[in-house]
Amino acid sequence: MADIDDGYTRIANELLEAVMAADLTARQLKVVLAVIRKTYGFGKKFDRITNTQISGMTGIHHTHVCKAKNEMIAMNIIVTTAWRSGE
């Protein structure tokens, strides 16, 4: 059984409920959970996350990660911003 002493990701109920209610494919769900882990799991609201990082976490090929991310950007589930060097 999982033990929070081994670590946990603090996530707002509203966000978790929105993910549960969203009509996502299995790949999209894995990608959004990886994004949540890489952000909220480290106490961040945003971060630069590569397709390769998500691929390593989920086992999904990076080209399929890119497709799933783009689909969820179009669905307003994932938000992207321009990333400037040095931030």
N, CA and C of each residue as an Amber inpcrd file, in Angstrom:
protein
   261
   0.8440000  -1.1830000   0.0000000   0.0000000   0.0000000   0.0000000
   0.8830000   1.2380000   0.0000000   0.4720000   2.2390000  -0.7240000
   1.2230000   3.4900000  -0.8010000   1.2480000   4.1690000   0.5610000
   2.3780000   4.7930000   0.8680000   2.5630000   5.4550000   2.1580000
   2.9870000   6.8960000   1.9120000   2.2660000   7.8640000   2.4630000
   2.6180000   9.2680000   2.2390000   3.9650000   9.6200000   2.8490000
   4.4850000   8.7760000   3.7330000   5.8290000   9.0110000   4.2600000
   6.8750000   8.8880000   3.1610000   6.5330000   8.1990000   2.0680000
   7.4380000   8.0520000   0.9310000   7.3020000   9.2020000  -0.0580000
   6.4830000  10.1930000   0.2720000   6.2660000  11.3570000  -0.5810000
   4.8550000  11.3760000  -1.1410000   4.4120000  12.5540000  -1.4900000
   3.0760000  12.7110000  -2.0550000   3.0260000  14.0210000  -2.8270000
   2.0210000  14.1540000  -3.6610000   1.8010000  15.3710000  -4.4250000
   0.5470000  16.0450000  -3.9030000   0.7250000  17.2580000  -3.4080000
  -0.4070000  18.0370000  -2.9110000  -1.0900000  18.6830000  -4.1130000
  -2.3830000  18.4210000  -4.2610000  -3.1240000  18.9200000  -5.4160000
  -4.4720000  19.4560000  -4.9420000  -4.8710000  20.5680000  -5.5020000
  -6.1530000  21.1750000  -5.1420000  -7.2900000  20.2500000  -5.5680000
  -8.2930000  20.1300000  -4.7130000  -9.4540000  19.2950000  -5.0330000
 -10.0880000  19.7140000  -6.3490000 -10.1740000  21.0060000  -6.5860000
 -10.7910000  21.5200000  -7.8170000 -10.0640000  20.9960000  -9.0540000
  -8.7370000  20.9770000  -9.0040000  -7.9560000  20.4830000 -10.1360000
  -8.1610000  18.9790000 -10.3130000  -8.0860000  18.2320000  -9.2350000
  -8.2790000  16.7850000  -9.3100000  -9.6630000  16.4390000  -9.8510000
 -10.6760000  17.1510000  -9.3810000 -12.0440000  16.9040000  -9.8460000
 -12.2060000  17.2610000 -11.3210000 -11.5310000  18.3180000 -11.7710000
 -11.5910000  18.6980000 -13.1860000 -10.9410000  17.6260000 -14.0570000
  -9.8310000  17.0660000 -13.5990000  -9.1660000  16.0000000 -14.3500000
 -10.0650000  14.7670000 -14.4080000 -10.6980000  14.4300000 -13.2890000
 -11.5910000  13.2620000 -13.2660000 -12.7820000  13.4430000 -14.2030000
 -13.2900000  14.6640000 -14.3070000 -14.4780000  14.9280000 -15.1180000
 -14.1570000  15.1140000 -16.5980000 -12.8900000  15.3750000 -16.9190000
 -12.5030000  15.6300000 -18.3070000 -12.5900000  14.3430000 -19.1260000
 -12.9810000  14.4900000 -20.3740000 -13.0690000  13.3550000 -21.2900000
 -11.7150000  13.1930000 -21.9690000 -10.7930000  12.5020000 -21.2940000
  -9.4250000  12.3660000 -21.7810000  -9.1560000  10.9410000 -22.2440000
  -8.2830000  10.8220000 -23.2410000  -7.7980000   9.5040000 -23.6300000
  -6.8140000   9.0380000 -22.5580000  -6.4390000   7.7790000 -22.6110000
  -5.4670000   7.2470000 -21.6500000  -4.1410000   7.9950000 -21.7610000
  -3.7020000   8.2810000 -22.9770000  -2.4440000   9.0250000 -23.1560000
  -2.5510000  10.4310000 -22.5870000  -3.6510000  11.1030000 -22.8830000
  -3.8390000  12.4570000 -22.3640000  -3.8360000  12.4550000 -20.8400000
  -4.4910000  11.4810000 -20.2340000  -4.5300000  11.3970000 -18.7780000
  -3.1310000  11.1930000 -18.2080000  -2.3550000  10.3020000 -18.8050000
  -0.9850000  10.0810000 -18.3370000  -0.1570000  11.3530000 -18.4590000
  -0.3080000  12.0640000 -19.5610000   0.4560000  13.2950000 -19.7690000
   0.0540000  14.3590000 -18.7580000  -1.2320000  14.5590000 -18.5450000
  -1.6560000  15.5950000 -17.5990000  -1.2320000  15.2290000 -16.1790000
  -1.2630000  13.9500000 -15.8250000  -0.7910000  13.5440000 -14.4990000
   0.7110000  13.7710000 -14.3570000   1.4680000  13.5420000 -15.4250000
   2.9090000  13.8130000 -15.3880000   3.1700000  15.3080000 -15.2210000
   2.3950000  16.1360000 -15.9080000   2.5380000  17.5910000 -15.7700000
   2.2130000  18.0160000 -14.3370000   1.1630000  17.4570000 -13.7680000
   0.8100000  17.7740000 -12.3810000   1.9410000  17.3570000 -11.4510000
   2.5030000  16.1790000 -11.6760000   3.6050000  15.7000000 -10.8260000
   4.8210000  16.6110000 -10.9300000   5.1540000  17.0470000 -12.1540000
   6.3300000  17.8950000 -12.3670000   6.1210000  19.3290000 -11.8910000
   4.8870000  19.7370000 -11.7010000   4.6160000  21.0960000 -11.2280000
   4.1910000  21.0610000  -9.7650000   2.9650000  20.7330000  -9.5010000
   2.4570000  20.7200000  -8.1250000   3.2750000  19.7940000  -7.2300000
   3.7850000  18.7160000  -7.7740000   4.5940000  17.7780000  -6.9990000
   5.8790000  18.3800000  -6.4790000   6.3120000  19.4670000  -7.1040000
   7.5190000  20.1650000  -6.6740000   7.1950000  21.5670000  -6.1760000
   5.9270000  21.8000000  -5.8560000   5.5160000  23.0870000  -5.3000000
   5.5250000  24.2220000  -6.3050000   5.3420000  23.9070000  -7.5860000
   5.3580000  24.9170000  -8.6420000   3.9980000  24.9630000  -9.3240000
   3.6540000  26.1380000  -9.8440000   2.4220000  26.2440000 -10.6300000
   2.7150000  26.1200000 -12.1210000   3.9840000  26.2710000 -12.4920000
   4.3940000  26.0800000 -13.8820000   5.8590000  25.6860000 -13.9090000
   6.2750000  25.0810000 -15.0090000   7.6640000  24.6720000 -15.1790000
   7.8960000  24.3530000 -16.6480000   9.1430000  24.3230000 -17.0330000
   9.5090000  23.8990000 -18.3820000   9.6570000  22.3840000 -18.3420000
   8.7890000  21.6990000 -19.0600000   8.7820000  20.2330000 -19.0630000
   8.8790000  19.7700000 -20.5110000   9.8950000  18.9960000 -20.8070000
  10.0780000  18.5370000 -22.1830000   9.2420000  17.2900000 -22.4530000
   8.9980000  17.0580000 -23.7290000   8.2880000  15.8410000 -24.1270000
   9.0740000  14.6040000 -23.7060000  10.4020000  14.6940000 -23.7530000
  11.2510000  13.5760000 -23.3590000  11.1030000  13.2660000 -21.8750000
  10.9910000  14.3060000 -21.0390000  10.7820000  14.0810000 -19.6080000
   9.4640000  13.3420000 -19.3720000   8.4110000  13.8130000 -20.0240000
   7.1010000  13.1770000 -19.8630000   7.1430000  11.7540000 -20.4080000
   7.8320000  11.5610000 -21.5120000   7.9810000  10.2310000 -22.0930000
   8.6430000   9.2800000 -21.1010000   9.6870000   9.7490000 -20.4410000
  10.3830000   8.9250000 -19.4560000   9.5190000   8.5690000 -18.2610000
   8.6120000   9.4660000 -17.8950000   7.7320000   9.2280000 -16.7490000
   6.5750000   8.2940000 -17.0870000   6.1130000   8.3550000 -18.3310000
   4.8770000   7.6600000 -18.7040000   5.0820000   6.4350000 -19.5860000
   6.2270000   6.3520000 -20.2400000   6.4520000   5.2690000 -21.1920000
   5.8370000   5.5280000 -22.5580000   5.2950000   6.7250000 -22.7520000
   4.6950000   7.1020000 -24.0370000   5.7910000   7.7060000 -24.9150000
   5.8650000   7.3030000 -26.1770000   6.8610000   7.8580000 -27.0940000
   6.7010000   9.3730000 -27.1710000   7.8310000  10.0770000 -27.2630000
   7.7930000  11.5440000 -27.2060000   6.9380000  12.1740000 -28.3020000
   6.8140000  11.5300000 -29.4630000   5.9560000  12.1070000 -30.5040000
   4.4790000  12.0240000 -30.1030000   4.1110000  10.9590000 -29.4070000
   2.7340000  10.8300000 -28.9230000   2.4820000  11.7750000 -27.7490000
   3.5210000  12.0290000 -26.9440000   3.4070000  13.0190000 -25.8620000
   3.1040000  14.3820000 -26.4690000   3.8390000  14.7440000 -27.5200000
   3.6390000  16.0300000 -28.1930000   2.2100000  16.1440000 -28.7150000
   1.7100000  15.0920000 -29.3380000   0.3460000  15.0980000 -29.8740000
  -0.6740000  15.2640000 -28.7470000  -0.5040000  14.5220000 -27.6620000
  -1.4380000  14.6130000 -26.5290000  -1.3960000  16.0030000 -25.9020000
  -0.1950000  16.5670000 -25.7640000  -0.0770000  17.9180000 -25.2110000
  -0.7850000  18.9290000 -26.0970000  -0.5710000  18.8490000 -27.4020000
  -1.2150000  19.7890000 -28.3220000  -2.7330000  19.6640000 -28.2830000
  -3.2340000  18.4460000 -28.1540000  -4.6800000  18.2440000 -28.0380000
  -5.2120000  18.9180000 -26.7720000  -4.4750000  18.7750000 -25.6750000
  -4.9450000  19.3500000 -24.4100000  -4.7470000  20.8580000 -24.3510000
  -3.7820000  21.3780000 -25.0870000  -3.6470000  22.8340000 -25.2150000
  -4.8810000  23.3770000 -25.9340000  -5.2890000  22.6950000 -27.0090000
  -6.4860000  23.1070000 -27.7550000  -7.7470000  23.0040000 -26.8990000
  -7.7480000  22.0850000 -25.9240000  -8.8960000  21.8950000 -25.0320000
  -8.8240000  22.8090000 -23.8030000  -7.7830000  23.6390000 -23.7280000
  -7.5400000  24.5240000 -22.5780000  -7.3420000  23.7570000 -21.2730000
  -6.7680000  22.5790000 -21.3610000  -6.4550000  21.7880000 -20.1740000
  -5.0250000  22.0670000 -19.7300000  -4.1320000  22.2240000 -20.6930000
  -2.7390000  22.5850000 -20.4300000  -2.5000000  23.9570000 -21.0400000
  -1.7660000  24.7840000 -20.3130000  -1.4420000  26.1320000 -20.7800000
   0.0590000  26.2040000 -21.0200000   0.4460000  26.8070000 -22.1280000
   1.8630000  27.0010000 -22.4050000   2.1700000  28.4880000 -22.4450000
   3.4000000  28.8040000 -22.1280000   3.8800000  30.1780000 -22.2170000
   5.2460000  30.1630000 -22.8740000   5.6650000  31.3060000 -23.3660000
   7.0080000  31.4180000 -23.9240000   8.0090000  31.2700000 -22.7870000
   9.0760000  30.5380000 -23.0230000  10.0980000  30.3040000 -22.0050000
  11.3300000  31.1100000 -22.3900000  11.7710000  31.9580000 -21.4510000
  12.9560000  32.7730000 -21.7080000  14.1450000  32.1830000 -20.9730000
  15.2750000  32.1530000 -21.6340000  16.4950000  31.6260000 -21.0300000
  16.8430000  32.4090000 -19.7700000  17.2880000  31.6960000 -18.7470000
  17.6920000  32.3520000 -17.5050000  16.6030000  32.4230000 -16.4630000
  15.4170000  31.9740000 -16.7670000  14.3220000  32.0040000 -15.7810000
  14.2300000  30.6870000 -15.0600000
